[in-house]
CSV table of C-alpha atoms and ligand atoms in Angstrom, one decimal:
chain,number,residue,atom,x,y,z
S,207,UNK,CA,12.6,30.9,-1.0
S,208,UNK,CA,11.9,29.4,2.3
S,209,UNK,CA,8.3,30.1,3.2
S,210,UNK,CA,7.1,32.1,7.3
S,211,UNK,CA,4.9,28.8,8.0
S,212,UNK,CA,4.1,25.1,7.5
S,213,UNK,CA,1.2,23.0,7.9
S,214,UNK,CA,1.0,19.4,9.1
S,215,UNK,CA,-1.5,17.4,9.8
S,216,UNK,CA,-1.8,15.7,13.7
S,217,UNK,CA,-3.8,12.5,14.5
S,218,UNK,CA,-6.6,15.0,17.4
S,219,UNK,CA,-8.9,11.9,18.6
S,220,UNK,CA,-8.9,7.4,18.1
S,221,UNK,CA,-11.8,6.9,15.6
S,222,UNK,CA,-13.8,4.1,17.4
S,223,UNK,CA,-15.4,2.7,13.9
S,224,UNK,CA,-15.2,4.7,11.1
S,225,UNK,CA,-12.0,8.0,10.4
S,226,UNK,CA,-14.2,11.4,11.4
S,227,UNK,CA,-13.6,14.9,10.7
S,228,UNK,CA,-12.5,15.3,14.1
S,229,UNK,CA,-9.5,12.2,13.6
S,230,UNK,CA,-6.9,14.7,12.2
S,231,UNK,CA,-6.5,18.2,12.5
S,232,UNK,CA,-4.1,21.0,10.7
S,233,UNK,CA,-1.9,22.4,13.0
S,234,UNK,CA,0.2,25.5,11.5
S,235,UNK,CA,4.2,26.1,12.5
S,236,UNK,CA,7.1,28.9,11.9
S,237,UNK,CA,9.8,27.7,9.6
S,238,UNK,CA,12.4,28.6,12.2
S,239,UNK,CA,11.1,26.1,13.9
S,240,UNK,CA,12.5,22.7,11.9
S,241,UNK,CA,16.0,23.1,12.5
S,242,UNK,CA,18.6,20.6,11.7
S,243,UNK,CA,21.4,19.3,13.7
S,244,UNK,CA,24.1,17.7,11.8
S,245,UNK,CA,23.7,14.1,10.3
S,246,UNK,CA,20.6,15.6,9.5
S,247,UNK,CA,18.6,16.6,6.3
S,248,UNK,CA,15.4,18.6,6.4
S,249,UNK,CA,13.5,17.6,3.5
S,250,UNK,CA,10.9,19.2,0.9
S,251,UNK,CA,8.0,16.6,0.6
S,252,UNK,CA,6.4,16.5,-2.5
S,253,UNK,CA,4.1,13.2,-2.7
S,254,UNK,CA,2.8,11.3,0.3
S,255,UNK,CA,1.1,7.5,0.4
S,256,UNK,CA,-2.3,7.0,1.9
S,257,UNK,CA,-2.3,2.9,3.0
S,258,UNK,CA,-5.1,1.1,4.6
S,259,UNK,CA,-2.6,0.5,7.7
S,260,UNK,CA,-3.1,4.0,8.6
S,261,UNK,CA,-6.3,3.2,10.2
S,262,UNK,CA,-4.7,0.3,12.5
S,263,UNK,CA,-1.6,2.5,13.3
S,264,UNK,CA,-4.8,4.7,15.1
S,265,UNK,CA,-5.5,2.2,17.3
S,266,UNK,CA,-3.9,1.8,20.7
S,267,UNK,CA,-3.6,-1.7,20.3
S,268,UNK,CA,0.0,-4.1,20.2
S,269,UNK,CA,0.4,-4.3,16.8
S,270,UNK,CA,3.6,-4.1,14.1
S,271,UNK,CA,4.4,-0.9,14.7
S,272,UNK,CA,3.8,1.6,17.4
S,273,UNK,CA,0.9,3.4,17.6
S,274,UNK,CA,0.3,6.9,16.4
S,275,UNK,CA,-0.3,9.1,19.9
S,276,UNK,CA,-2.7,12.7,19.9
S,277,UNK,CA,-0.6,15.6,18.7
S,278,UNK,CA,1.5,13.6,16.9
S,279,UNK,CA,2.3,13.9,12.7
S,280,UNK,CA,0.5,11.4,11.4
S,281,UNK,CA,2.6,8.8,10.0
S,282,UNK,CA,3.0,8.2,5.9
S,283,UNK,CA,6.1,7.0,3.2
S,284,UNK,CA,6.5,10.0,1.1
S,285,UNK,CA,9.0,11.4,-1.3
S,286,UNK,CA,10.6,14.4,-1.3
S,287,UNK,CA,14.1,17.2,-2.3
S,288,UNK,CA,16.4,17.5,0.5
S,289,UNK,CA,16.4,21.3,0.8
S,290,UNK,CA,19.2,21.3,3.7
S,291,UNK,CA,21.4,19.3,4.7
S,292,UNK,CA,24.0,18.2,7.6
S,293,UNK,CA,25.1,14.8,6.7
S,294,UNK,CA,27.5,13.9,4.8
S,295,UNK,CA,25.2,11.3,2.9
S,296,UNK,CA,22.6,13.8,0.8
S,297,UNK,CA,23.7,17.1,-0.8
S,298,UNK,CA,20.6,19.5,-1.7
S,299,UNK,CA,18.3,18.7,-4.4
S,300,UNK,CA,18.6,14.3,-3.8
S,301,UNK,CA,15.7,12.9,-4.2
S,302,UNK,CA,14.6,10.8,-1.1
S,303,UNK,CA,12.0,8.4,0.3
S,304,UNK,CA,11.4,8.0,4.0
S,305,UNK,CA,8.9,7.8,6.3
S,306,UNK,CA,8.3,11.5,6.7
S,307,UNK,CA,4.4,12.0,7.8
S,308,UNK,CA,1.4,14.4,7.4
S,309,UNK,CA,3.5,17.7,6.5
S,310,UNK,CA,4.7,19.7,4.1
S,311,UNK,CA,8.4,19.8,5.6
S,312,UNK,CA,10.2,16.9,7.7
S,313,UNK,CA,13.7,17.4,9.6
S,314,UNK,CA,15.4,13.6,9.1
S,315,UNK,CA,17.3,12.1,10.6
S,316,UNK,CA,20.0,10.8,7.8
S,317,UNK,CA,19.6,7.1,9.2
S,318,UNK,CA,15.8,7.4,8.2
S,319,UNK,CA,15.9,8.9,4.7
S,320,UNK,CA,16.7,6.6,1.6
S,321,UNK,CA,18.0,8.2,-2.0
S,322,UNK,CA,15.6,6.8,-5.3
S,323,UNK,CA,16.7,7.0,-8.4
S,324,UNK,CA,14.7,8.5,-10.5
S,325,UNK,CA,15.3,7.2,-13.8
S,326,UNK,CA,14.0,6.4,-17.7
S,327,UNK,CA,10.8,5.1,-17.5
S,328,UNK,CA,10.4,5.7,-13.2
S,329,UNK,CA,8.7,8.8,-12.2
S,330,UNK,CA,9.3,9.7,-7.7
S,331,UNK,CA,5.9,8.8,-6.8
S,332,UNK,CA,6.9,5.4,-8.0
S,333,UNK,CA,8.5,5.0,-5.1
S,334,UNK,CA,5.0,5.5,-2.9
S,335,UNK,CA,3.4,2.9,-5.3
S,336,UNK,CA,5.5,-0.2,-7.8
S,337,UNK,CA,8.7,1.0,-6.1
S,338,UNK,CA,7.6,1.3,-2.7
S,339,UNK,CA,5.7,-0.8,0.3
S,340,UNK,CA,3.0,-1.3,-2.1
S,341,UNK,CA,4.9,-3.1,-4.9
S,342,UNK,CA,6.9,-5.3,-2.2
S,343,UNK,CA,4.8,-6.3,-0.3
S,344,UNK,CA,3.0,-7.7,-4.1
S,345,UNK,CA,6.8,-9.3,-4.7
S,346,UNK,CA,7.3,-10.6,-1.4
S,347,UNK,CA,4.0,-12.4,-0.6
S,348,UNK,CA,3.2,-13.5,-3.5
S,349,UNK,CA,6.6,-15.5,-3.9
S,350,UNK,CA,7.6,-16.6,-0.1
S,351,UNK,CA,3.5,-17.2,0.1
S,352,UNK,CA,1.8,-17.9,-2.6
S,353,UNK,CA,5.2,-20.2,-4.6
S,354,UNK,CA,3.7,-20.1,-7.8
S,355,UNK,CA,4.2,-22.6,-10.5
S,356,UNK,CA,3.3,-22.1,-13.6
S,357,UNK,CA,-0.4,-23.3,-14.5
S,358,UNK,CA,-1.7,-22.5,-10.7
S,359,UNK,CA,-4.3,-20.9,-10.5
S,360,UNK,CA,-4.2,-17.4,-8.8
S,361,UNK,CA,-6.8,-15.3,-6.9
S,362,UNK,CA,-6.3,-11.7,-5.8
S,363,UNK,CA,-9.1,-9.7,-3.1
S,364,UNK,CA,-8.2,-6.0,-3.5
S,365,UNK,CA,-7.5,-6.8,-7.3
S,366,UNK,CA,-7.2,-3.2,-8.5
S,367,UNK,CA,-5.8,-1.7,-5.7
S,368,UNK,CA,-1.7,-0.9,-5.7
S,369,UNK,CA,-1.4,-4.3,-3.6
S,370,UNK,CA,-3.7,-6.5,-5.2
S,371,UNK,CA,-2.8,-4.9,-9.0
S,372,UNK,CA,1.1,-6.2,-9.0
S,373,UNK,CA,0.2,-9.3,-7.6
S,374,UNK,CA,-1.8,-10.1,-10.6
S,375,UNK,CA,0.8,-8.5,-13.4
S,376,UNK,CA,3.1,-11.1,-11.1
S,377,UNK,CA,0.8,-14.0,-11.3
S,378,UNK,CA,0.4,-13.7,-14.9
S,379,UNK,CA,4.5,-13.4,-15.3
S,380,UNK,CA,4.6,-16.4,-13.4
S,381,UNK,CA,2.7,-18.2,-15.7
S,382,UNK,CA,-0.7,-18.8,-13.3
S,383,UNK,CA,-4.4,-18.3,-14.4
S,384,UNK,CA,-4.9,-14.7,-12.9
S,385,UNK,CA,-8.5,-14.4,-10.8
S,386,UNK,CA,-8.8,-11.2,-10.0
S,387,UNK,CA,-11.3,-9.9,-7.6
S,388,UNK,CA,-12.5,-6.0,-7.3
S,389,UNK,CA,-15.4,-4.1,-7.0
S,390,UNK,CA,-16.5,-1.6,-9.5
S,391,UNK,CA,-17.0,-1.9,-13.2
S,392,UNK,CA,-14.4,-0.1,-14.2
S,393,UNK,CA,-12.2,-1.7,-11.8
S,394,UNK,CA,-13.2,-4.6,-13.4
S,395,UNK,CA,-12.7,-3.4,-17.0
S,396,UNK,CA,-9.4,-2.3,-16.6
S,397,UNK,CA,-7.6,-5.5,-14.6
S,398,UNK,CA,-9.3,-7.4,-17.3
S,399,UNK,CA,-9.1,-5.1,-20.5
S,400,UNK,CA,-5.0,-3.6,-19.3
S,401,UNK,CA,-3.4,-5.5,-17.0
S,402,UNK,CA,-4.8,-9.0,-18.9
S,403,UNK,CA,-6.2,-11.1,-15.9
S,404,UNK,CA,-7.8,-13.7,-17.5
S,405,UNK,CA,-11.3,-13.1,-15.4
S,406,UNK,CA,-12.2,-10.6,-13.5
S,407,UNK,CA,-15.2,-11.3,-10.6
S,408,UNK,CA,-17.5,-8.1,-8.8
S,409,UNK,CA,-18.0,-9.5,-5.2
S,410,UNK,CA,-20.5,-6.7,-5.1
S,411,UNK,CA,-22.4,-8.6,-7.8
S,412,UNK,CA,-25.6,-10.4,-6.4
S,413,UNK,CA,-23.8,-13.9,-8.7
S,414,UNK,CA,-20.7,-13.8,-7.4
S,415,UNK,CA,-20.5,-17.4,-5.1
S,416,UNK,CA,-22.4,-18.9,-8.0
S,417,UNK,CA,-19.6,-17.4,-11.2
S,418,UNK,CA,-16.6,-17.6,-8.4
S,419,UNK,CA,-17.8,-21.6,-8.7
S,420,UNK,CA,-17.0,-21.8,-12.2
S,421,UNK,CA,-13.4,-21.8,-12.2
S,422,UNK,CA,-12.9,-24.6,-11.0
S,423,UNK,CA,-10.9,-25.1,-7.6
S,424,UNK,CA,-7.7,-22.6,-6.9
S,425,UNK,CA,-3.9,-23.4,-5.6
S,426,UNK,CA,-3.4,-19.9,-4.2
S,427,UNK,CA,-5.1,-16.4,-2.7
S,428,UNK,CA,-3.5,-13.2,-2.4
S,429,UNK,CA,-6.0,-11.9,0.0
S,430,UNK,CA,-5.9,-7.9,1.1
S,431,UNK,CA,-9.5,-8.0,1.8
S,432,UNK,CA,-10.3,-10.3,4.8
S,433,UNK,CA,-14.1,-11.3,5.6
S,434,UNK,CA,-16.0,-12.8,3.8
S,435,UNK,CA,-14.3,-13.0,0.8
S,436,UNK,CA,-11.6,-14.7,2.3
S,437,UNK,CA,-14.2,-17.3,4.6
S,438,UNK,CA,-16.2,-17.7,0.9
S,439,UNK,CA,-12.6,-18.6,-0.8
S,440,UNK,CA,-11.6,-21.3,2.1
S,441,UNK,CA,-14.5,-23.8,0.5
S,442,UNK,CA,-12.3,-23.4,-2.6
S,443,UNK,CA,-9.0,-24.4,-2.2
S,444,UNK,CA,-7.3,-27.4,-4.1
S,445,UNK,CA,-4.8,-29.7,-2.3
S,446,UNK,CA,-1.9,-27.8,-0.7
S,447,UNK,CA,-3.3,-24.4,-1.5
S,448,UNK,CA,-1.4,-21.4,-0.1
S,449,UNK,CA,-3.3,-17.8,1.2
S,450,UNK,CA,-1.2,-14.7,1.7
S,451,UNK,CA,-2.7,-12.9,4.5
S,452,UNK,CA,-1.8,-9.2,3.7
S,453,UNK,CA,-4.5,-7.7,4.7
S,454,UNK,CA,-7.7,-7.7,5.7
S,455,UNK,CA,-9.0,-4.1,4.8
S,456,UNK,CA,-13.3,-5.3,4.7
S,457,UNK,CA,-12.5,-5.6,8.8
S,458,UNK,CA,-10.2,-2.6,9.5
S,459,UNK,CA,-12.6,0.1,10.7
S,460,UNK,CA,-14.4,-2.3,13.0
S,461,UNK,CA,-14.7,-3.1,16.7
S,462,UNK,CA,-14.1,-6.6,16.4
S,463,UNK,CA,-12.7,-8.2,13.1
S,464,UNK,CA,-14.9,-10.8,12.0
S,465,UNK,CA,-14.8,-14.4,12.9
S,466,UNK,CA,-14.1,-17.7,10.0
S,467,UNK,CA,-16.6,-20.0,9.1
S,468,UNK,CA,-14.5,-22.4,6.5
S,469,UNK,CA,-11.2,-22.6,7.9
S,470,UNK,CA,-11.8,-26.1,8.5
S,471,UNK,CA,-11.2,-26.6,4.5
S,472,UNK,CA,-7.3,-26.1,5.2
S,473,UNK,CA,-7.4,-29.3,7.1
S,474,UNK,CA,-8.7,-31.4,4.6
S,475,UNK,CA,-7.0,-29.4,1.5
S,476,UNK,CA,-3.3,-29.8,3.7
S,477,UNK,CA,-3.6,-25.8,3.1
S,478,UNK,CA,-1.5,-23.0,4.5
S,479,UNK,CA,-2.6,-19.9,5.7
S,480,UNK,CA,0.1,-17.0,6.4
S,481,UNK,CA,0.4,-13.5,7.5
S,482,UNK,CA,3.8,-11.3,6.4
S,483,UNK,CA,4.8,-8.1,6.8
S,484,UNK,CA,6.7,-6.4,3.9
S,485,UNK,CA,9.2,-4.7,6.0
S,486,UNK,CA,10.9,-8.0,7.4
S,487,UNK,CA,12.0,-8.2,3.5
S,488,UNK,CA,14.3,-4.8,3.6
S,489,UNK,CA,17.2,-6.6,3.6
S,490,UNK,CA,16.0,-8.1,0.1
S,491,UNK,CA,14.4,-4.6,-1.2
S,492,UNK,CA,17.1,-3.2,-3.8
S,493,UNK,CA,16.7,-6.3,-6.0
S,494,UNK,CA,13.5,-6.4,-6.1
S,495,UNK,CA,13.2,-3.0,-6.9
S,496,UNK,CA,15.8,-3.2,-9.5
S,497,UNK,CA,13.4,-5.8,-10.9
S,498,UNK,CA,10.4,-3.6,-10.5
S,499,UNK,CA,11.5,-0.8,-12.0
S,500,UNK,CA,13.4,-2.6,-15.5
S,501,UNK,CA,9.5,-3.8,-15.7
S,502,UNK,CA,8.6,-0.2,-15.0
S,503,UNK,CA,10.8,0.9,-17.9
S,504,UNK,CA,9.9,-1.7,-20.3
S,505,UNK,CA,6.2,-0.6,-19.9
S,506,UNK,CA,5.3,-4.5,-18.4
S,507,UNK,CA,4.4,-3.3,-16.0
S,508,UNK,CA,1.3,-0.9,-15.7
S,509,UNK,CA,0.1,1.2,-13.0
S,510,UNK,CA,-2.4,3.6,-12.1
S,511,UNK,CA,-2.1,7.0,-9.3
S,512,UNK,CA,-5.6,8.3,-8.0
S,513,UNK,CA,-4.1,11.6,-6.9
S,514,UNK,CA,-5.1,14.5,-4.1
S,515,UNK,CA,-4.0,17.7,-4.4
S,516,UNK,CA,-2.8,19.2,-1.5
S,517,UNK,CA,-2.3,18.6,2.4
S,518,UNK,CA,-5.1,19.5,3.7
S,519,UNK,CA,-7.2,16.6,1.4
S,520,UNK,CA,-5.1,13.8,3.3
S,521,UNK,CA,-7.7,13.3,5.7
S,522,UNK,CA,-10.0,13.8,3.3
S,523,UNK,CA,-9.1,11.3,0.9
S,524,UNK,CA,-7.3,8.3,3.7
S,525,UNK,CA,-11.7,7.3,4.0
S,526,UNK,CA,-11.9,6.6,0.2
S,527,UNK,CA,-9.6,3.2,-0.1
S,528,UNK,CA,-12.5,1.8,2.7
S,529,UNK,CA,-15.6,2.4,0.6
S,530,UNK,CA,-13.0,2.0,-2.9
S,531,UNK,CA,-13.3,5.2,-4.5
S,532,UNK,CA,-9.3,4.7,-5.3
S,533,UNK,CA,-8.6,2.9,-8.6
S,534,UNK,CA,-4.1,2.0,-7.7
S,535,UNK,CA,-2.4,4.2,-5.5
S,536,UNK,CA,-3.7,6.4,-3.7
S,537,UNK,CA,-1.1,9.7,-3.6
S,538,UNK,CA,-0.6,13.1,-1.6
S,539,UNK,CA,0.7,15.8,-3.9
S,540,UNK,CA,1.7,17.6,-1.5
S,541,UNK,CA,4.1,20.3,-3.5
S,542,UNK,CA,5.5,21.0,-7.2
S,543,UNK,CA,8.3,18.8,-7.6
S,544,UNK,CA,11.7,20.5,-9.1
S,545,UNK,CA,13.4,19.3,-12.1
S,546,UNK,CA,14.7,16.2,-10.8
S,547,UNK,CA,17.8,15.4,-10.7
S,548,UNK,CA,18.4,12.9,-13.6
S,549,UNK,CA,20.2,9.9,-13.4
F,844,NAP,N1,1.6,-7.4,5.0
F,844,NAP,C1,1.7,-5.8,4.7
F,844,NAP,O1,3.4,-5.9,4.7
F,844,NAP,C2,0.8,-4.7,3.2
F,844,NAP,C3,1.9,-3.9,3.1
F,844,NAP,C4,1.0,-3.2,2.6
F,844,NAP,C5,-0.1,-3.4,2.3
F,844,NAP,N2,-1.1,-4.1,3.0
F,844,NAP,C6,-2.2,-4.3,2.6
F,844,NAP,O2,-2.8,-4.9,1.4
F,844,NAP,C7,-3.8,-4.3,1.4
F,844,NAP,C8,-4.2,-3.4,0.0
F,844,NAP,O3,-3.0,-2.1,0.6
F,844,NAP,P1,-3.8,-0.7,-1.1
F,844,NAP,O4,-2.8,-0.2,-0.1
F,844,NAP,O5,-3.5,-1.6,-1.8
F,844,NAP,O6,-4.3,-1.3,-0.9
F,844,NAP,P2,-5.8,-0.4,-2.3
F,844,NAP,O7,-6.0,-1.9,-2.7
F,844,NAP,O8,-5.4,0.7,-3.2
F,844,NAP,O9,-8.0,-0.1,-1.9
F,844,NAP,C9,-8.2,-0.1,-1.4
F,844,NAP,C10,-9.1,-1.2,-1.9
F,844,NAP,O10,-9.8,-2.1,-1.5
F,844,NAP,C11,-10.5,-2.7,-1.2
F,844,NAP,N3,-11.9,-2.1,-0.4
F,844,NAP,C12,-11.6,-1.5,0.7
F,844,NAP,N4,-13.1,-2.4,1.8
F,844,NAP,C13,-13.1,-3.3,1.3
F,844,NAP,C14,-14.5,-4.6,1.4
F,844,NAP,N5,-15.2,-3.7,3.0
F,844,NAP,N6,-14.3,-5.5,1.2
F,844,NAP,C15,-13.9,-6.0,-0.2
F,844,NAP,N7,-13.2,-4.9,-0.3
F,844,NAP,C16,-12.8,-3.6,-0.3
F,844,NAP,C17,-11.1,-1.1,-2.5
F,844,NAP,O11,-11.1,-1.6,-3.6
F,844,NAP,P3,-13.1,-2.1,-4.2
F,844,NAP,O12,-13.5,-0.8,-5.1
F,844,NAP,O13,-12.7,-2.7,-5.2
F,844,NAP,O14,-14.0,-2.8,-3.3
F,844,NAP,C18,-10.2,-0.3,-2.2
F,844,NAP,O15,-10.3,0.2,-3.2
F,844,NAP,C19,-5.1,-3.8,2.6
F,844,NAP,O16,-5.0,-4.9,2.8
F,844,NAP,C20,-2.8,-3.8,3.1
F,844,NAP,O17,-3.2,-3.6,4.4
F,844,NAP,C21,0.1,-4.9,3.8
């Protein structure tokens, strides 16, 4: 039975720095307002992804996507189940993924929804992590920019997070010696004992810079953090080193990003520092998803979720990404999943 009303969370005001309690507001709307037309589906949202990029989408400035507007449903990737379909391509009960936003139900055009296959060893929520934007970011950034050769020394910042933890594992798989940087003892332990990285550094340790020098110079850096960590790594490059600029989470809440002091080492070491946006690889997603699904199914790829329950928790949980409160992929469980169609 359908509910009388549903909830969504909209952008209420743009934060200057940190996300505040007034940044978002909840709205309750009649379920009957969720009309769909031919070529559309109505999706019941089960899981939503919380991503550092959301902070950027709140800024009214030019970027790779338009900013979320005041009063608009907060943009977010999700997975869900088709509840009603006026599309030839989808049936009621299909598991799907798309940019549903912070809402319990979403009326979506068929072109903006993708069917997902929940097979053995893979859960639907994996499509927000290893098989979603985070995993694909790790896969393509590492492949195209870090361009690893066996024996390379790879450093990963934000290593216990959703993107970073997969980069560490794919780096090991490519034959690199992997050094991880994270900000808490339990995260460091997980990386070393369960993910098998060669050495972990806690960047909050007073001896971090000194300890890091013990590994010598490095060949590749997958950077999720930017700021001081990036600046320090710029002094540790081997000739021909590659830096994948995936993200700069240390700077996302700042009015202006901090400048780098040590970038001239890129000249002396013939280094490369390159940004990338994962959506540019969309055509190649299916092949990568197939490969990563095999890793999940055979247990060679490990993942961790940090789950918060209930749509109303999304605005409270989002700042965790900036304080290090999450280990692994931060997701919101919006509703119970019906028995998925197993394939
Ligand atoms: N280029 C692309 O297409 C693309 C796509 C997706 C994601 N990204 C980027 O990838 C990065 C990782 O995203 P994710 O989803 O995997 O997030 P995440 O790593 O799961 O979560 C964020 C983590 O960043 C660390 N952190 C936060 N503030 C920090 C600071 N000031 N200094 C150092 N570390 C800090 C925290 O871990 P600690 O406890 O270790 O500090 C926190 O748990 C982000 O920068 C994101 O924007 C880029």
